[in-house]
PDB file of C-alpha atoms in Angstrom:
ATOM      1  CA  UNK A  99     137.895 107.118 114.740  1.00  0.00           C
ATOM      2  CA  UNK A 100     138.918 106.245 117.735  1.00  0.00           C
ATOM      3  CA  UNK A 101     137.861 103.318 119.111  1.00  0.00           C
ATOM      4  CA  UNK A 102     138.679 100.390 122.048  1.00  0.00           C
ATOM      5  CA  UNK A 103     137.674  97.311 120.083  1.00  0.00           C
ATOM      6  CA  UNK A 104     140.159  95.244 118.833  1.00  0.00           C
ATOM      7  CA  UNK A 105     141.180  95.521 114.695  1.00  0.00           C
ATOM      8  CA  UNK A 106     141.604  92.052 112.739  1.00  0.00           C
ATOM      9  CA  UNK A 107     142.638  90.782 109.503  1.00  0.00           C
ATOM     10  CA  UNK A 108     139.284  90.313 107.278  1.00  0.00           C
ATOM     11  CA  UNK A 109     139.981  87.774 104.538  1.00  0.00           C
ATOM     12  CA  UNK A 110     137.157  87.197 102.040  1.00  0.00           C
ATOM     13  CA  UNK A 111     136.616  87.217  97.897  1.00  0.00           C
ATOM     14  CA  UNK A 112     135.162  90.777  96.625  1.00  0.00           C
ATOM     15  CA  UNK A 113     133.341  90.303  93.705  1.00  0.00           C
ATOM     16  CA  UNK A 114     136.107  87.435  92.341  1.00  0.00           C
ATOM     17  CA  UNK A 115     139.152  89.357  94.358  1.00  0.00           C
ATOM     18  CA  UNK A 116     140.929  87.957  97.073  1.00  0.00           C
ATOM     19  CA  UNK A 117     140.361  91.121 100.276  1.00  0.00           C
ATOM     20  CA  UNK A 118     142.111  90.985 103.288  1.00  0.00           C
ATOM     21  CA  UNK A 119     142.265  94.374 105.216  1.00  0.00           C
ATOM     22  CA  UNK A 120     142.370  95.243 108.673  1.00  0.00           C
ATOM     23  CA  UNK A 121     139.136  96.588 110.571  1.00  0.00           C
ATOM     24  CA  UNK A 122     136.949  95.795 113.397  1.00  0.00           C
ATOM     25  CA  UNK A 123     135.174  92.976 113.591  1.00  0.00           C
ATOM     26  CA  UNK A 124     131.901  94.704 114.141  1.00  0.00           C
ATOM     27  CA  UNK A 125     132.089  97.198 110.566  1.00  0.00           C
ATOM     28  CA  UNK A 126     129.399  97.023 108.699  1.00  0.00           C
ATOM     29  CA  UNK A 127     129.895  95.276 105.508  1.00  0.00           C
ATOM     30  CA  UNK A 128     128.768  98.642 103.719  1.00  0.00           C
ATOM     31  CA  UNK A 129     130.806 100.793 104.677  1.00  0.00           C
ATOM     32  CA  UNK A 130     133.772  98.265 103.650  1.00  0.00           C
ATOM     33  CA  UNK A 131     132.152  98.187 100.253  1.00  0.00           C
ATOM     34  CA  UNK A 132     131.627 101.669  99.691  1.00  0.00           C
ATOM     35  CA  UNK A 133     134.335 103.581 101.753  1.00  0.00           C
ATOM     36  CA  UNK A 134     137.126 101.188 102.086  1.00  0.00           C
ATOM     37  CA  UNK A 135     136.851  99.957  98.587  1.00  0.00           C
ATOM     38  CA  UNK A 136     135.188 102.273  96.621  1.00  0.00           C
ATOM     39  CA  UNK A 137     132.612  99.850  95.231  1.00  0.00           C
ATOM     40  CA  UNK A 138     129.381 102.806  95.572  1.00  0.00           C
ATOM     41  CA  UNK A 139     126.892 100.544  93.806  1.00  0.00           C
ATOM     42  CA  UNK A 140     125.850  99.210  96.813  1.00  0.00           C
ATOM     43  CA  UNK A 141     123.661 102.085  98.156  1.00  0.00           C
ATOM     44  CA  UNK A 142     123.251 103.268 102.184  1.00  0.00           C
ATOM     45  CA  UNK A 143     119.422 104.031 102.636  1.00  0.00           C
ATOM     46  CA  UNK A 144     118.298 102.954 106.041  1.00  0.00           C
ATOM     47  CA  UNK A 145     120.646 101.460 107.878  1.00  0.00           C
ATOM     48  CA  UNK A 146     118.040  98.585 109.502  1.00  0.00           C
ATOM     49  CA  UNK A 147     117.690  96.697 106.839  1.00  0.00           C
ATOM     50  CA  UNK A 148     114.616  97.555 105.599  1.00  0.00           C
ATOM     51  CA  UNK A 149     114.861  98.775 102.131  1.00  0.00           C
ATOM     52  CA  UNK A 150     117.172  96.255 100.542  1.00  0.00           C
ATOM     53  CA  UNK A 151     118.738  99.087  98.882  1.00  0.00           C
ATOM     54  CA  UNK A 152     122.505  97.733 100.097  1.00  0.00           C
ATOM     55  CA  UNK A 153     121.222  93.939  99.415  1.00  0.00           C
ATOM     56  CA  UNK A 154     124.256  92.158  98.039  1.00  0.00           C
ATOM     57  CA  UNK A 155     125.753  88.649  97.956  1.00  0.00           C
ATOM     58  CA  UNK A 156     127.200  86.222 100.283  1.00  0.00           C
ATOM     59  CA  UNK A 157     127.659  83.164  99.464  1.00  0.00           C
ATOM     60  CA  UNK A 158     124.943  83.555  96.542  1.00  0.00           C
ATOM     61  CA  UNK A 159     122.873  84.844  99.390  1.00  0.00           C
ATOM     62  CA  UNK A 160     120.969  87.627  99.311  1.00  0.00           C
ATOM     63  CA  UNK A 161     122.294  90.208 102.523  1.00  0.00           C
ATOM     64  CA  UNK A 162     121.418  93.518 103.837  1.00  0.00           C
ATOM     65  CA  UNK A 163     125.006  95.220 103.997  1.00  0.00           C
ATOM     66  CA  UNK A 164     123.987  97.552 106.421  1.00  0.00           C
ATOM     67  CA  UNK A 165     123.568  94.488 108.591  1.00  0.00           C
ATOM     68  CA  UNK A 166     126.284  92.175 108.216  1.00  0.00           C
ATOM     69  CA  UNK A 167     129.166  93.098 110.236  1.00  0.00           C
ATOM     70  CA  UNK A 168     132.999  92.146 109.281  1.00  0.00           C
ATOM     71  CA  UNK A 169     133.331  89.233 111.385  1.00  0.00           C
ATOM     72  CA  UNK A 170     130.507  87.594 109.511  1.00  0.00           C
ATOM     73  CA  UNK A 171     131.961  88.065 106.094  1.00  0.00           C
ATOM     74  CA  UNK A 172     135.708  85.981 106.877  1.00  0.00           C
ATOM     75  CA  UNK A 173     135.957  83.495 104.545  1.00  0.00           C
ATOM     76  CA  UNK A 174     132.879  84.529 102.746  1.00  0.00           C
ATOM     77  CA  UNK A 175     132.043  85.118  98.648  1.00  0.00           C
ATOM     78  CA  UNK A 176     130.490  88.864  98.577  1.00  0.00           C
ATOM     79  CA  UNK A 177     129.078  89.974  95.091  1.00  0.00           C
ATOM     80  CA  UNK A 178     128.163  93.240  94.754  1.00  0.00           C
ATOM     81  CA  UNK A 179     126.146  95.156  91.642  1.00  0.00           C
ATOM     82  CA  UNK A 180     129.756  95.969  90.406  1.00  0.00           C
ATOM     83  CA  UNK A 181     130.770  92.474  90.761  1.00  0.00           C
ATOM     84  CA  UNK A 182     127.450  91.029  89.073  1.00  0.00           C
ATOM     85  CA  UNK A 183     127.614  92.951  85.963  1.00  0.00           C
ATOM     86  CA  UNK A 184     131.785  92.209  85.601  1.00  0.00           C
ATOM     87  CA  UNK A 185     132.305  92.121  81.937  1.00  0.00           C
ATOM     88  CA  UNK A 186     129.504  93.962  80.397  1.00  0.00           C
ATOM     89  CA  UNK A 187     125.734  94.320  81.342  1.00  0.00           C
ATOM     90  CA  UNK A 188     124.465  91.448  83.192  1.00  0.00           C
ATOM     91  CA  UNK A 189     121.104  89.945  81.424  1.00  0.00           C
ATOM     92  CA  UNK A 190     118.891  90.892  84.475  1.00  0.00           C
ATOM     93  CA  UNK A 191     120.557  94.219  84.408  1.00  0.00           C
ATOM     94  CA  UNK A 192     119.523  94.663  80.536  1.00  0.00           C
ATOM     95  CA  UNK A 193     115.808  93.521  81.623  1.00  0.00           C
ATOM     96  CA  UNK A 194     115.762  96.290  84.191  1.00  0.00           C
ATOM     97  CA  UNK A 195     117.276  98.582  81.448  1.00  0.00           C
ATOM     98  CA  UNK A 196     114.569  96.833  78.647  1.00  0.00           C
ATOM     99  CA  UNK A 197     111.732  97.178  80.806  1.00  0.00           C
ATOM    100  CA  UNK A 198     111.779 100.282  82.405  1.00  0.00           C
ATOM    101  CA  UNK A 199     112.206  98.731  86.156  1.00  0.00           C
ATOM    102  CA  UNK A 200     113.861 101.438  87.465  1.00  0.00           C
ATOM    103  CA  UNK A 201     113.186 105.547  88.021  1.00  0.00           C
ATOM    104  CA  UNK A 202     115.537 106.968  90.122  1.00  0.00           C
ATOM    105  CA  UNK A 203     117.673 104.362  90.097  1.00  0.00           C
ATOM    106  CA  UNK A 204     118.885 104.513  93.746  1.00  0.00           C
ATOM    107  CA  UNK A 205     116.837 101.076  94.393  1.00  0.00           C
ATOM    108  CA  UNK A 206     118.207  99.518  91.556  1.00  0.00           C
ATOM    109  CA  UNK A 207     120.955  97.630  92.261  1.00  0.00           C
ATOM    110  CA  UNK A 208     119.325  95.748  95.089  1.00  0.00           C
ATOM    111  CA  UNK A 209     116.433  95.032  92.999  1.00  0.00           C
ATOM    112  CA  UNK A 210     118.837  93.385  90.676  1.00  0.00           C
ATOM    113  CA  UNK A 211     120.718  91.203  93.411  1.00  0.00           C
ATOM    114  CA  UNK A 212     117.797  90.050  94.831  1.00  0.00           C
ATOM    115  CA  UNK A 213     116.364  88.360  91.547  1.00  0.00           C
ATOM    116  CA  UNK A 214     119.765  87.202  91.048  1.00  0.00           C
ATOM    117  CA  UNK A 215     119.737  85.436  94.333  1.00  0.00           C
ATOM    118  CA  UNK A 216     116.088  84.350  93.464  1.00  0.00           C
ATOM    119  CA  UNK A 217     116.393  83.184  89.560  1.00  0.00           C
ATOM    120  CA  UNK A 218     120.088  81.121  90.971  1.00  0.00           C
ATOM    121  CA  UNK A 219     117.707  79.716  93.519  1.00  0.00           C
ATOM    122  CA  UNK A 220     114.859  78.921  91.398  1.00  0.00           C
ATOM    123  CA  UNK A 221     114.833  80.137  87.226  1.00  0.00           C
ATOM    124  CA  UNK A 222     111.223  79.416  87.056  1.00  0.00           C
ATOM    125  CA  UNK A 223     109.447  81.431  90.104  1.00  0.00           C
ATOM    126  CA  UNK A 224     105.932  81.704  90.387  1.00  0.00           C
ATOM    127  CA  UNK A 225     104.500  85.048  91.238  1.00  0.00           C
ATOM    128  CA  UNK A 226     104.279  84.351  94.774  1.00  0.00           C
ATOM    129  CA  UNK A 227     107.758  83.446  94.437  1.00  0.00           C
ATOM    130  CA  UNK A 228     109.011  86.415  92.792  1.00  0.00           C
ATOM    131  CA  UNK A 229     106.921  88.646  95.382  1.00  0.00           C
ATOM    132  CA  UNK A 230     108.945  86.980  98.296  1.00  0.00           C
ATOM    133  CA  UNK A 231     111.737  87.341  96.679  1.00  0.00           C
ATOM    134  CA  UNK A 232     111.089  91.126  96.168  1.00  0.00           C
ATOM    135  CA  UNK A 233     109.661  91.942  99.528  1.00  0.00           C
ATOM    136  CA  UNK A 234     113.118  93.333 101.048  1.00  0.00           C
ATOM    137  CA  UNK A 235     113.484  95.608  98.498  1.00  0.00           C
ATOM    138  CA  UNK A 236     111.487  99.037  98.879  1.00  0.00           C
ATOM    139  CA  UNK A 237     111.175 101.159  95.764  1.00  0.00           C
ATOM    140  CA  UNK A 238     110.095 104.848  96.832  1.00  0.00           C
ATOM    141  CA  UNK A 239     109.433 106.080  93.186  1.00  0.00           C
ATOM    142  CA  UNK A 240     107.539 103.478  91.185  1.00  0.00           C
ATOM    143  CA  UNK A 241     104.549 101.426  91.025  1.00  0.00           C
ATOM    144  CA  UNK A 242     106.526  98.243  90.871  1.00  0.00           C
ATOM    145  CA  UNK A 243     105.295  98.146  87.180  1.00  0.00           C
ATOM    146  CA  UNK A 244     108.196  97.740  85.462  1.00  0.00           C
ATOM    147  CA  UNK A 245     110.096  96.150  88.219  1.00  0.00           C
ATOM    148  CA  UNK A 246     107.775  93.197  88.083  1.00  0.00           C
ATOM    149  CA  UNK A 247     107.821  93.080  84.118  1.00  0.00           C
ATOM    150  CA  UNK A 248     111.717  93.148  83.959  1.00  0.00           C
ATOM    151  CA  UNK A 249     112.108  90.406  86.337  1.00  0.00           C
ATOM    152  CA  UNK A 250     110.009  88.524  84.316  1.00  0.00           C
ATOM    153  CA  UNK A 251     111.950  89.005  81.182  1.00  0.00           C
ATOM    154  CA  UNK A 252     115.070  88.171  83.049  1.00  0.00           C
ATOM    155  CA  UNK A 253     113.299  84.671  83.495  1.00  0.00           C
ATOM    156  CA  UNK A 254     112.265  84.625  79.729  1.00  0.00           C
ATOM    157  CA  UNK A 255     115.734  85.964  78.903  1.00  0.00           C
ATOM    158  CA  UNK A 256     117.181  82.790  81.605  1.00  0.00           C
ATOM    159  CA  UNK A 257     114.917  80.387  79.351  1.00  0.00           C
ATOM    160  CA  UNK A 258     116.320  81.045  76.545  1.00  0.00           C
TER     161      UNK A 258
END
């Protein structure tokens, strides 16, 4: 790709790793993640940030990848699903897994990242809370059933 803007040295943490690559300031954050370094958890739905399906973290922030360009990410912490789950099967992942909160599975991991953003925010949500939290995420297969009832066991699960 051919292109006049000007390439710099991104220098972030990946999921623990120290990154620094070259690109242009204004790629997308997914298509680092998924094309540069091959970390394909982090899905490409929409592109507008609308679906939450490339949600991941920065700084312990929840972030549409599709939406956060290169430049924003210098310096930054970025988690992704591959990066949450790390030495096994996170506990909110098994809750997904436990409850059923999943069909397809393409929505998944940003599901996941967003109540990990939410339960490190807050480990007690209301409902309200845990709808908020939710509301970025679109799931095109389910009834939000067992979404709802494995967040809620990740809380129980949190609890101890």
């Amino acid at each position: 790709m051919i292109s006049s803007e000007t390439s710099y040295t991104l220098d972030c943490d990946v999921n623990g790793e120290p990154v620094s690559m070259k690109v242009q300031p204004s790629r997308r954050l997914l298509f680092i993640l998924r094309d540069d370094l091959q970390l394909t958890g982090t899905k490409r739905s929409c592109e507008i940030g609308r679906c939450g399906a490339c949600m991941v973290l920065m700084d312990g922030k929840p972030v549409n990848a599709c939406l956060t360009m290169a430049y924003q990410c210098a310096g930054k912490k970025i988690t992704s699903i591959e990066g949450l789950s790390g030495r096994g099967v996170h506990p909110i992942q098994q809750a997904f897994l436990d409850e059923g909160g999943f069909q397809c599975g393409y929505c998944t991991p940003g599901m996941v990242i967003s109540t990990k953003a939410l339960l490190d925010d807050n480990p007690r949500p209301c409902k309200a809370e845990v709808e908020e939290a939710l509301s970025g995420n679109l799931c095109r297969c389910t009834g939000y059933g067992g979404i709802l009832r494995a967040v809620y066991k990740a809380i129980e699960t949190a609890d101890g």
